[in-house]
Short mmCIF file of C-alpha atoms and ligand atoms in Angstrom, two decimals:
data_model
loop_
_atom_site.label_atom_id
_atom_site.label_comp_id
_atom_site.label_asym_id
_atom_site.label_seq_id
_atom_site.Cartn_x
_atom_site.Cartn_y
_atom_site.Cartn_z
CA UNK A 1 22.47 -17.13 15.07
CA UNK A 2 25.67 -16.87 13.48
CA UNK A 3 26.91 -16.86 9.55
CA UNK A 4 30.29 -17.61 8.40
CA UNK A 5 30.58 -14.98 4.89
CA UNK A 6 34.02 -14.74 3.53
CA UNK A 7 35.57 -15.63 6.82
CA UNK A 8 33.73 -12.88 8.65
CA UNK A 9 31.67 -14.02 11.25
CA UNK A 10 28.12 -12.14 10.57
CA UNK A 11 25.49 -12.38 13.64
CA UNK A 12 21.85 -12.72 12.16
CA UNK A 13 18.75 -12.12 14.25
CA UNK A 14 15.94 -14.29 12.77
CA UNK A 15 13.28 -13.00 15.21
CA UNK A 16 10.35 -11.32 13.25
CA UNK A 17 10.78 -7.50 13.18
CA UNK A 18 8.32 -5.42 11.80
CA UNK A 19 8.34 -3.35 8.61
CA UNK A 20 7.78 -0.29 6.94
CA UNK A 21 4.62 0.03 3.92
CA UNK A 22 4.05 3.09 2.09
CA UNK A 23 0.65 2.86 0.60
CA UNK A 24 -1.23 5.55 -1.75
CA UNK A 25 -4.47 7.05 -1.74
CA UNK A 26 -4.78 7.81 -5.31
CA UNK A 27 -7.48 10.03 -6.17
CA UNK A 28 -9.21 10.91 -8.95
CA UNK A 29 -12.41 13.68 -8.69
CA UNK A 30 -14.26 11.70 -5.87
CA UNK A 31 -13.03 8.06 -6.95
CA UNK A 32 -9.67 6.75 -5.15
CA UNK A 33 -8.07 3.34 -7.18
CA UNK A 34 -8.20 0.01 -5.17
CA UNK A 35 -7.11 -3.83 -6.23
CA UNK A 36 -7.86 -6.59 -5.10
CA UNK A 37 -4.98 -8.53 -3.71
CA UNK A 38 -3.61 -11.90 -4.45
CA UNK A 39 -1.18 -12.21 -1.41
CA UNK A 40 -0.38 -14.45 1.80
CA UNK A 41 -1.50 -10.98 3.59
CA UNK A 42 -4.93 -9.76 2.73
CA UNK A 43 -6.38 -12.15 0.04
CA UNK A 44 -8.95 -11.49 -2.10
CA UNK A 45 -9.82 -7.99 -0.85
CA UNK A 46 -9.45 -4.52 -1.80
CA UNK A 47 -6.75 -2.74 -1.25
CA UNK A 48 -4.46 0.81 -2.11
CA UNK A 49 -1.24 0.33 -3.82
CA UNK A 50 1.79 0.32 -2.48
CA UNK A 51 4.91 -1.82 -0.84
CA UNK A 52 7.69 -1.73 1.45
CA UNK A 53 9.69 1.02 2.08
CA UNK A 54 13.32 0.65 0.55
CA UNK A 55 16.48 1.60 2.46
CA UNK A 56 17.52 5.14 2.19
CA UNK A 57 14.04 6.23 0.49
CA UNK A 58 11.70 8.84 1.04
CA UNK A 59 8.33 8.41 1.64
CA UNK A 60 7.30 10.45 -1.59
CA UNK A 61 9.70 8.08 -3.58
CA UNK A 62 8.27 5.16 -2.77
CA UNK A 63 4.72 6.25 -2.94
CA UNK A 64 5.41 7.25 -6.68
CA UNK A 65 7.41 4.17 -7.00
CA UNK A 66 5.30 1.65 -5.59
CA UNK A 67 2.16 2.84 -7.57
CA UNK A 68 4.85 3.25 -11.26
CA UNK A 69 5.04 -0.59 -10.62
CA UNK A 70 1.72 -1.96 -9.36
CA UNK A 71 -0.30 0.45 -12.18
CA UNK A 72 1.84 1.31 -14.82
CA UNK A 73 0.49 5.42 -13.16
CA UNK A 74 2.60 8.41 -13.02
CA UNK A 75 1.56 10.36 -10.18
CA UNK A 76 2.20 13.71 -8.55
CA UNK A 77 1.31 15.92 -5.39
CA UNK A 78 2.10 13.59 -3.25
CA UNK A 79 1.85 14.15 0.65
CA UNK A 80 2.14 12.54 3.89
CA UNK A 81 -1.76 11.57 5.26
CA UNK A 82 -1.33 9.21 8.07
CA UNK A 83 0.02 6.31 9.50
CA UNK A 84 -1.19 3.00 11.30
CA UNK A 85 -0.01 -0.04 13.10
CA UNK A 86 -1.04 -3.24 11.39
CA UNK A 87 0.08 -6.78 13.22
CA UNK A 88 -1.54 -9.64 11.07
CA UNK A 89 -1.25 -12.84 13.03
CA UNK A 90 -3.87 -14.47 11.68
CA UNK A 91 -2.71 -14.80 8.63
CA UNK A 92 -1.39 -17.63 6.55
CA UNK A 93 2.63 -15.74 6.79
CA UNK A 94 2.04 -13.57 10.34
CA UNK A 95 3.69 -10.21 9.72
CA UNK A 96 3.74 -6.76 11.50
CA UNK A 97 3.31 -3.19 9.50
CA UNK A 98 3.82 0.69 10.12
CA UNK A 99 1.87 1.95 7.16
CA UNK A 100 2.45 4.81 5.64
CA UNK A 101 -0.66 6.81 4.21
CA UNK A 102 -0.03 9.10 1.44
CA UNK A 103 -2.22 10.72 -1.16
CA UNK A 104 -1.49 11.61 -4.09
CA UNK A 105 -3.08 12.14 -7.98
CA UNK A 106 -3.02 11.39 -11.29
CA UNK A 107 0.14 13.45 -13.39
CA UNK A 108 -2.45 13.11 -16.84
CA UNK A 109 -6.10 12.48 -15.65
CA UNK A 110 -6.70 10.64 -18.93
CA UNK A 111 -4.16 7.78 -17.85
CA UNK A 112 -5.32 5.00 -17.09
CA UNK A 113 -4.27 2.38 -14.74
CA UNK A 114 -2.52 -1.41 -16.28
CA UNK A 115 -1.54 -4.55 -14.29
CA UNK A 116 1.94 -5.47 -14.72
CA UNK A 117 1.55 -7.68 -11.63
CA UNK A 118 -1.32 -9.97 -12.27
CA UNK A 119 0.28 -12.79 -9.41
CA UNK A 120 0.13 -9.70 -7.16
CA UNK A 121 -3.57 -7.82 -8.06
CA UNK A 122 -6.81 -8.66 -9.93
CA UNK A 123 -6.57 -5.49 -11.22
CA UNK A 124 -7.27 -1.79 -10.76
CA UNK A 125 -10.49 0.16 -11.01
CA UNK A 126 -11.78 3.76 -9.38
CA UNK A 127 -14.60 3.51 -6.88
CA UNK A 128 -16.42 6.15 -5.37
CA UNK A 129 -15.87 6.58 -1.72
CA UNK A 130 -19.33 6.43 -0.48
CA UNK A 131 -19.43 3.09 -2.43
CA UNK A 132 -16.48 1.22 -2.07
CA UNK A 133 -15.91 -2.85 -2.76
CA UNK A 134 -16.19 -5.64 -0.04
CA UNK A 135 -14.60 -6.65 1.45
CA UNK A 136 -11.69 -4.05 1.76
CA UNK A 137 -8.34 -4.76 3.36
CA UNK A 138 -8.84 -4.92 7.31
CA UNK A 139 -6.34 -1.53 7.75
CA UNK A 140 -7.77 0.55 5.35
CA UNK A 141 -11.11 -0.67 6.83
CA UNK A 142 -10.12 0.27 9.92
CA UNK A 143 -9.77 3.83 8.70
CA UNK A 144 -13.29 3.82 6.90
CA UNK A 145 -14.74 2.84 10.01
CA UNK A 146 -13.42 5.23 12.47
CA UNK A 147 -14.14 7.87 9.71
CA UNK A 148 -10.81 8.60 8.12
CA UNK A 149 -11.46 10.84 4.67
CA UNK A 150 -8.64 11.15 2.27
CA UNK A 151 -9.66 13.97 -0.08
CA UNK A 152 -8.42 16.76 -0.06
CA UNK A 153 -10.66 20.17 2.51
CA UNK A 154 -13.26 17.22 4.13
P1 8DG B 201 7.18 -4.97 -2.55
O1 8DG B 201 7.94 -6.19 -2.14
O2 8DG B 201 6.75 -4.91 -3.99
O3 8DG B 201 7.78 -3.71 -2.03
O4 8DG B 201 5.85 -5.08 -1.68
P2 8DG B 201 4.40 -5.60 -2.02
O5 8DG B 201 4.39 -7.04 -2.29
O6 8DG B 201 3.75 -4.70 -3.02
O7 8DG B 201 3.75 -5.34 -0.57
P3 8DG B 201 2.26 -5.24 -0.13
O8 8DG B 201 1.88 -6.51 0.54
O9 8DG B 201 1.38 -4.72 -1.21
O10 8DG B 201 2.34 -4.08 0.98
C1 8DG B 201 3.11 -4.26 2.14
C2 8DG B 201 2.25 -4.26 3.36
O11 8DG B 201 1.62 -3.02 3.56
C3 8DG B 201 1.08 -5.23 3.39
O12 8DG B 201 1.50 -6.56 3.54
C4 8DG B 201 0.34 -4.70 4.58
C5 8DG B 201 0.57 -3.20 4.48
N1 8DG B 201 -0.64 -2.52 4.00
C6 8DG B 201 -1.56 -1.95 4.83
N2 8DG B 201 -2.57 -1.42 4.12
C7 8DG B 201 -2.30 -1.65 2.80
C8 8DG B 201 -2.99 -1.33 1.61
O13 8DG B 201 -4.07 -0.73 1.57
N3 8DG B 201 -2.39 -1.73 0.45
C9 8DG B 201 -1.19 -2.41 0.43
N4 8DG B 201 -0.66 -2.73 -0.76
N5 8DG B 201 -0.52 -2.72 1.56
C10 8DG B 201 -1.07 -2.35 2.74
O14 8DG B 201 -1.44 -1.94 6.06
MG1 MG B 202 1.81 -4.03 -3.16
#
């Protein structure tokens, strides 16, 4: 497809591509935080926070970013964990994710997490990980399943 801007002719490629999410383990003694999400993607089950990676950004960045917005948290030690390939094309908008796993913790223990996006998120709560909420997010069940453990020596 082609766009006319400003007299310069601007090819557009409208075929789906997929995209990069950076999403946080955030942990907290044995508890990690998880919403629930209120999304085309995903609805109605628990989930890490996190979002799309932004042009030009690290991965550290926009871990500390994405979680600044989504819970109001200030977080630190963050590092790289692991990443999946998530194609969703049974959902209601089909889309296509690398996800980036990081961890990371709390900068003050004592803080405690808000919901500045209620359209986005139910809300925020720790859970233990031998006792997490159902249903969770199909990736991040994925990992439970095949026996992924995000804290820290396991
Ligand atoms: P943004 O525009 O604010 O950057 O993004 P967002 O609205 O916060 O994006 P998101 O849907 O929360 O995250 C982007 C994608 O990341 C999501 O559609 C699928 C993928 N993703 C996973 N696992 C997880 C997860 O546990 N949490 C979140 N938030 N996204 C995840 O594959
Ligand atoms: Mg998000």
């Amino acid at each position: 497809m082609e766009n006319e801007r400003e007299g310069v002719t601007v090819a557009v490629d409208v075929r789906p591509v997929p995209r990069v999410a950076v999403v946080v383990f955030l942990l907290r003694s044995q508890k990690l935080l998880l919403g629930k999400r209120r999304s085309a993607v995903g609805d109605s089950t628990f989930a890490l926070p996190g979002g799309h990676l932004e042009f030009g950004e690290s991965f550290e960045d926009c871990a500390a970013r994405e979680v600044k917005e989504e819970t109001g948290l200030d977080v630190n030690k963050i590092e790289f964990l692991t990443v999946t390939n998530n194609v969703f094309l049974d959902e209601p908008k089909p889309s296509h994710y690398v996800t980036i796993f990081m961890r990371a913790f709390l900068r003050d223990p004592q803080q405690v997490p808000q919901n500045p996006e209620p359209n986005k998120c139910d809300g925020w709560a720790w859970y233990e990980w031998d006792n997490l909420p159902k249903p969770l997010f199909w990736p991040l069940e994925k990992m439970v399943l095949s026996g992924f453990n995000p804290f820290p020596g396991v």
